[in-house]
Coordinates of C-alpha atoms in Angstrom, one line a residue:
M1 CA 32.9 222.6 52.6
D2 CA 32.0 226.1 53.9
G3 CA 31.2 228.1 50.7
D4 CA 34.0 227.9 48.4
I5 CA 36.6 226.6 51.2
P6 CA 37.4 222.9 50.9
E7 CA 37.0 220.9 54.0
N8 CA 40.6 219.8 53.9
A9 CA 42.0 223.4 53.5
N10 CA 44.6 225.2 55.6
E11 CA 43.6 227.7 58.2
H12 CA 42.7 231.0 57.0
C13 CA 42.0 229.7 53.5
P14 CA 41.0 232.7 51.3
G15 CA 38.7 230.5 49.5
S16 CA 38.9 228.8 46.1
Q17 CA 37.1 231.7 44.1
S18 CA 39.5 234.4 45.8
E19 CA 42.0 236.0 43.6
T20 CA 44.6 235.0 45.9
A21 CA 43.6 231.3 45.8
G22 CA 46.5 229.0 45.6
T23 CA 49.0 231.9 45.8
S24 CA 48.7 233.5 49.3
D25 CA 50.9 232.7 52.1
S26 CA 48.3 230.7 54.0
C27 CA 47.9 228.2 51.0
A28 CA 51.3 227.0 51.4
G29 CA 51.3 223.1 51.8
C30 CA 47.7 223.0 51.2
P31 CA 46.8 219.9 49.2
N32 CA 44.5 222.0 47.1
Q33 CA 46.9 224.6 46.1
G34 CA 47.7 223.7 42.6
A35 CA 43.9 223.2 41.8
C36 CA 43.0 226.4 43.3
A37 CA 45.9 228.4 41.6
T38 CA 45.1 227.2 38.1
A39 CA 41.0 227.4 38.5
P40 CA 39.3 230.3 36.9
K41 CA 38.3 232.9 39.3
G42 CA 35.4 235.3 39.7
P43 CA 31.8 234.8 38.4
D44 CA 31.2 233.0 35.2
P45 CA 28.8 234.7 32.9
D46 CA 27.6 231.4 31.3
L47 CA 26.3 230.2 34.6
V48 CA 23.1 232.0 34.2
D49 CA 22.3 230.5 30.8
I50 CA 23.3 227.0 32.2
A51 CA 21.1 227.3 35.1
E52 CA 18.0 228.2 32.8
R53 CA 18.7 225.0 30.9
M54 CA 19.3 222.8 33.8
A55 CA 16.0 224.0 35.5
T56 CA 14.1 221.2 33.6
V57 CA 16.7 218.4 34.6
K58 CA 15.6 217.0 37.9
H59 CA 18.8 214.8 38.8
K60 CA 22.4 215.1 37.7
I61 CA 24.6 212.2 38.0
L62 CA 28.5 212.2 37.2
V63 CA 30.2 208.9 36.3
C64 CA 34.1 209.4 36.9
S65 CA 37.2 207.5 37.3
C66 CA 40.8 208.7 37.4
K67 CA 41.8 205.5 35.5
G68 CA 41.1 204.8 32.0
G69 CA 39.9 201.6 30.7
V70 CA 37.8 200.4 33.7
G71 CA 34.6 200.3 31.7
K72 CA 33.2 203.6 33.0
S73 CA 31.4 204.4 29.5
T74 CA 30.1 200.9 29.4
F75 CA 28.5 201.6 32.8
S76 CA 27.2 204.9 31.8
A77 CA 25.6 203.4 28.8
Q78 CA 23.9 200.4 30.7
L79 CA 22.9 203.0 33.6
S80 CA 21.2 205.1 31.2
F81 CA 19.3 202.0 29.4
A82 CA 18.4 200.9 32.9
L83 CA 16.9 204.3 34.1
A84 CA 15.0 204.6 30.7
G85 CA 13.7 201.0 31.2
M86 CA 12.3 202.2 34.5
D87 CA 10.2 204.7 32.4
H88 CA 12.4 207.7 33.5
R89 CA 13.1 210.4 31.0
V90 CA 16.9 210.3 30.6
G91 CA 19.8 212.3 28.9
L92 CA 23.2 211.1 28.6
M93 CA 26.1 213.5 27.9
D94 CA 29.4 212.3 26.5
L95 CA 32.2 214.4 27.9
D96 CA 35.0 212.3 26.4
I97 CA 36.0 214.7 23.8
C98 CA 39.1 212.9 22.7
G99 CA 37.7 209.4 22.8
P100 CA 33.9 209.3 22.5
S101 CA 32.6 205.6 22.6
L102 CA 28.9 206.2 23.8
P103 CA 27.4 206.6 20.2
K104 CA 28.7 203.0 19.4
M105 CA 27.5 201.8 22.7
L106 CA 23.9 203.1 22.0
G107 CA 23.8 202.2 18.5
L108 CA 23.9 205.8 17.3
E109 CA 27.0 206.0 15.1
G110 CA 26.6 208.2 12.1
N111 CA 23.9 210.5 13.7
R112 CA 24.2 214.2 13.8
I113 CA 22.9 216.9 16.3
H114 CA 20.1 219.0 14.8
Q115 CA 19.3 222.6 15.8
S116 CA 15.8 223.9 16.4
N117 CA 14.2 227.0 17.8
Y118 CA 14.7 225.6 21.3
G119 CA 18.5 224.7 20.7
W120 CA 20.3 221.6 19.8
S121 CA 18.4 218.5 19.9
P122 CA 19.7 215.4 21.4
V123 CA 19.8 212.1 19.3
Y124 CA 17.5 209.5 20.6
V125 CA 17.7 205.9 21.2
D126 CA 14.1 206.0 22.2
N127 CA 11.7 208.6 23.0
N128 CA 12.9 208.7 26.5
L129 CA 16.6 208.3 26.1
G130 CA 18.5 211.1 24.4
V131 CA 22.3 211.4 23.9
V132 CA 24.7 214.3 23.1
S133 CA 28.5 213.6 22.0
I134 CA 31.2 215.4 20.1
S135 CA 30.7 212.5 17.6
F136 CA 27.5 214.0 16.5
M137 CA 29.2 217.2 15.6
H138 CA 32.5 216.0 14.2
S139 CA 32.5 215.8 10.4
E140 CA 35.8 214.3 10.2
P141 CA 36.3 210.5 9.6
D142 CA 36.5 208.5 12.9
D143 CA 40.3 207.9 12.8
V144 CA 40.9 211.7 12.8
P145 CA 41.7 212.7 16.5
A146 CA 40.3 215.7 18.3
A147 CA 43.6 217.3 19.3
W148 CA 42.2 219.9 21.4
R149 CA 43.7 222.2 24.2
G150 CA 41.8 222.9 27.4
P151 CA 39.9 226.0 26.6
K152 CA 38.5 224.5 23.4
K153 CA 37.3 221.6 25.6
N154 CA 35.8 223.7 28.1
N155 CA 34.0 225.8 25.6
L156 CA 32.4 222.7 24.0
I157 CA 31.2 221.4 27.4
K158 CA 29.6 224.8 28.3
T159 CA 28.1 224.7 24.8
F160 CA 26.6 221.7 25.6
L161 CA 25.2 222.5 28.9
K162 CA 23.6 226.0 27.4
Q163 CA 22.5 224.9 24.0
V164 CA 21.1 221.2 24.3
H165 CA 17.4 221.3 24.9
W166 CA 16.8 218.3 26.9
G167 CA 13.2 219.3 27.9
E168 CA 11.8 217.9 31.1
I169 CA 13.9 214.9 32.2
D170 CA 14.3 212.9 35.5
F171 CA 18.1 212.0 34.9
L172 CA 21.1 213.6 33.4
V173 CA 23.9 211.1 33.2
I174 CA 27.3 212.6 32.5
D175 CA 30.0 210.4 31.4
T176 CA 33.4 212.1 32.1
P177 CA 37.0 211.1 30.6
P178 CA 39.7 209.6 32.9
G179 CA 41.6 212.0 35.1
T180 CA 40.8 215.2 37.1
S181 CA 41.6 217.9 34.6
D182 CA 39.9 220.6 32.6
E183 CA 36.7 218.7 31.5
H184 CA 36.0 217.8 35.4
L185 CA 36.6 221.1 36.7
T186 CA 34.5 222.7 34.0
I187 CA 31.5 220.5 34.6
V188 CA 31.7 220.8 38.2
Q189 CA 32.1 224.5 38.5
S190 CA 29.3 224.9 35.9
L191 CA 26.7 222.6 37.4
L192 CA 27.3 223.1 41.3
G193 CA 24.9 226.1 41.5
T194 CA 22.2 223.9 39.8
G195 CA 22.8 220.9 42.2
I196 CA 24.5 217.6 41.4
D197 CA 23.2 214.8 43.1
G198 CA 26.6 213.0 43.1
A199 CA 29.3 210.9 41.6
I200 CA 29.5 207.2 40.8
I201 CA 33.2 206.3 40.7
V202 CA 34.2 203.1 38.5
T203 CA 37.1 201.0 39.2
T204 CA 38.7 197.5 38.6
P205 CA 39.9 195.4 41.6
Q206 CA 43.6 195.8 41.4
E207 CA 45.6 198.4 43.1
V208 CA 46.9 199.8 40.1
S209 CA 43.5 201.0 39.4
M210 CA 42.5 202.1 42.7
A211 CA 45.7 204.2 43.4
D212 CA 44.2 206.6 40.9
V213 CA 40.7 206.2 41.7
R214 CA 41.3 207.4 45.2
K215 CA 42.3 210.7 43.7
G216 CA 38.9 210.7 42.1
V217 CA 37.2 210.3 45.5
T218 CA 39.4 213.2 47.0
F219 CA 38.5 215.4 43.8
C220 CA 34.8 214.9 44.6
R221 CA 35.4 215.8 48.2
M222 CA 37.4 218.9 47.4
S223 CA 34.8 220.0 44.8
N224 CA 31.8 219.4 47.1
V225 CA 30.5 216.7 45.0
P226 CA 28.7 213.9 46.9
V227 CA 30.1 210.4 46.2
L228 CA 27.2 208.1 45.5
G229 CA 29.3 205.2 45.7
V230 CA 32.0 203.1 44.0
V231 CA 31.5 200.3 41.5
E232 CA 34.0 197.3 41.1
N233 CA 33.9 196.6 37.5
M234 CA 35.5 193.6 35.8
S235 CA 35.3 191.8 39.1
G236 CA 36.3 188.3 38.1
L237 CA 35.7 186.6 34.7
S238 CA 32.1 184.8 35.0
Q239 CA 30.8 182.9 32.1
P240 CA 28.5 179.8 31.6
L241 CA 30.4 176.7 31.0
S242 CA 28.7 176.2 27.6
E243 CA 30.1 179.6 26.3
F244 CA 33.7 178.6 26.7
K245 CA 36.2 177.7 24.0
F246 CA 38.5 174.8 25.1
M247 CA 41.9 174.6 23.6
K248 CA 44.6 171.8 23.9
L249 CA 48.1 173.0 24.0
M250 CA 50.5 171.0 21.8
K251 CA 53.7 170.9 23.9
D252 CA 55.9 169.9 21.0
T253 CA 55.0 172.8 18.8
G254 CA 53.7 175.2 21.2
S255 CA 50.5 175.7 19.3
S256 CA 47.0 174.9 20.3
V257 CA 44.0 173.1 18.9
D258 CA 40.4 173.8 19.3
V259 CA 38.8 170.9 21.2
T260 CA 35.6 172.6 22.1
Q261 CA 33.3 170.3 20.4
D262 CA 35.0 167.3 22.1
M263 CA 34.7 168.8 25.4
I264 CA 31.1 169.8 25.3
S265 CA 30.1 166.4 23.6
C266 CA 31.9 164.8 26.7
I267 CA 30.1 167.1 29.3
R268 CA 26.8 166.6 27.6
E269 CA 27.3 162.7 27.6
N270 CA 28.4 162.5 31.1
A271 CA 26.9 165.7 32.9
P272 CA 24.6 167.4 31.0
E273 CA 23.3 169.6 33.9
L274 CA 26.7 171.2 34.0
L275 CA 25.9 173.0 30.6
D276 CA 22.8 174.6 32.0
D277 CA 23.6 175.5 35.6
V278 CA 27.5 176.0 35.9
F279 CA 29.3 179.1 35.5
A280 CA 33.2 179.1 35.6
C281 CA 34.7 182.0 37.3
S282 CA 38.2 183.4 37.3
Q283 CA 40.0 186.2 39.0
V284 CA 41.5 188.1 36.2
F285 CA 42.9 190.9 38.2
E286 CA 44.8 190.9 41.5
S287 CA 42.4 191.8 44.4
S288 CA 44.0 190.3 47.4
G289 CA 44.2 193.8 49.1
G290 CA 40.4 193.7 49.4
G291 CA 39.7 195.5 46.1
A292 CA 36.9 198.5 45.9
E293 CA 35.2 197.3 49.0
R294 CA 38.1 197.8 51.2
M295 CA 39.0 201.0 49.7
C296 CA 35.6 202.3 50.4
K297 CA 35.8 201.4 54.0
E298 CA 39.0 203.3 54.4
M299 CA 37.9 206.1 52.7
G300 CA 34.5 206.3 54.1
V301 CA 32.3 206.3 50.9
P302 CA 29.7 203.8 49.8
F303 CA 30.4 200.5 48.0
L304 CA 27.8 199.8 45.4
G305 CA 28.8 196.4 44.4
K306 CA 30.6 194.4 41.7
V307 CA 30.0 193.8 38.1
P308 CA 31.7 190.7 36.6
L309 CA 33.7 190.6 33.6
D310 CA 30.9 189.3 31.3
P311 CA 31.6 188.7 27.6
Q312 CA 28.0 189.1 26.8
L313 CA 28.1 192.5 28.3
G314 CA 31.1 193.3 25.9
R315 CA 29.0 192.1 22.9
A316 CA 25.9 194.1 23.9
A317 CA 28.2 197.2 24.2
E318 CA 29.7 196.5 20.8
R319 CA 26.2 196.2 19.2
G320 CA 24.8 199.3 21.0
K321 CA 22.3 197.3 23.0
S322 CA 20.9 197.1 26.5
C323 CA 22.5 194.3 28.6
F324 CA 19.0 194.1 30.2
E325 CA 17.2 192.9 27.0
A326 CA 16.6 189.1 26.0
D327 CA 18.2 187.9 29.4
K328 CA 21.7 187.4 27.3
C329 CA 23.8 188.9 30.0
S330 CA 22.8 186.6 32.7
V331 CA 25.9 187.4 34.9
S332 CA 26.3 191.2 34.7
A333 CA 22.8 192.3 34.2
P334 CA 21.5 191.3 37.7
A335 CA 24.8 192.8 39.3
L336 CA 24.1 196.1 37.3
K337 CA 20.5 196.0 38.3
R338 CA 21.2 195.8 42.0
I339 CA 23.6 198.7 41.8
I340 CA 21.4 200.9 39.8
E341 CA 18.6 200.3 42.3
K342 CA 20.9 201.3 45.1
V343 CA 21.8 204.5 43.4
V344 CA 18.2 205.5 42.7
A345 CA 17.1 204.6 46.2
S346 CA 19.9 206.7 47.7
I347 CA 19.0 209.7 45.4
K348 CA 15.3 209.4 46.6
M349 CA 16.2 209.2 50.1
K350 CA 18.3 212.3 49.8
E351 CA 15.5 214.1 48.1
D352 CA 13.0 213.0 50.8
L353 CA 15.3 214.1 53.5
S354 CA 15.7 217.4 52.0
G355 CA 12.0 218.1 51.8
V356 CA 12.2 218.6 48.0
E357 CA 8.6 218.3 46.7
Q358 CA 8.1 215.2 44.5
K359 CA 6.8 215.4 41.1
A360 CA 3.9 213.7 39.6
S361 CA 5.8 210.5 39.1
P362 CA 8.2 208.7 41.7
L363 CA 11.6 207.8 41.0
I364 CA 11.0 204.2 41.2
G365 CA 8.3 202.5 39.0
S366 CA 7.0 205.7 37.6
A367 CA 4.6 205.7 34.7
R368 CA 6.0 207.3 31.6
R369 CA 4.9 211.1 31.2
Q370 CA 3.4 211.5 27.8

């Protein structure tokens, strides 16, 4: 991308910030025409205030997916837990205004944002992990929707960026809603001048998900946001045999009977080692087309790895806990750890290559600053 001209733009593109963007003769047939025509034009007066706030934020990561229900917020929560567990100072911003789920996934339901002389204070899980969400401002009952139009959403996002006092933090993780609409345009346009390290795009293995996720990759390219990589979430059910519930189908009635105790007793008597070492796996979603890994090769973006569908991870999210505690998520936690280490290493490598001066603590294994 040259200035504000997308790399896939037509010849003689006037630029996405031009008054004629999306409407000039040279825009006809351009894949970006609709986005350019509806995007706000000219300098944004809020950008100066946003830049001042973001000056204390070292790295910014967007977590995106054009598809809903792929586990994007679960990934954002566990990414934040993991980075905080590496002794980084972490902020997590929930941009899903109509369906905020991060407060529950971090055990923060019922909390409220407080104002100080420095601005809005995040709600803290720990002293190095703060969270901001509309849920902390919404005084209505949980079943009352935030039925907001685009301008009101955009104003809240900018208010988060201008008013939340994160202090000196290493990472700001931004969890975005499904799609490529108002929230995405606002956050990208507001932060591009301050530097976005990149986007992590989450998908599930089946084509019905990836058909939409490809649009997310294209959106990042159009917006000049680097793609840090794609995560294939819910990549097959994987669960210890000892945690399964066994049911016997009664063909005459169509009902089922729980025979779990009989099965476990039989295994324990005849092959007890299976209860400790064997995991049962099943491909829940169709992935014969090669899944996210093949999509990444076709689109030329990094493939970060696969995270199995792990019931223990679901329980951790419901309880607002880190999947890395107590070794309960024995299937998903190692996969997430490998992916997160790749992301951190990629950011560090880009930082080193750009010649940016390192702060006192390195990205990996830094001691917590007091």
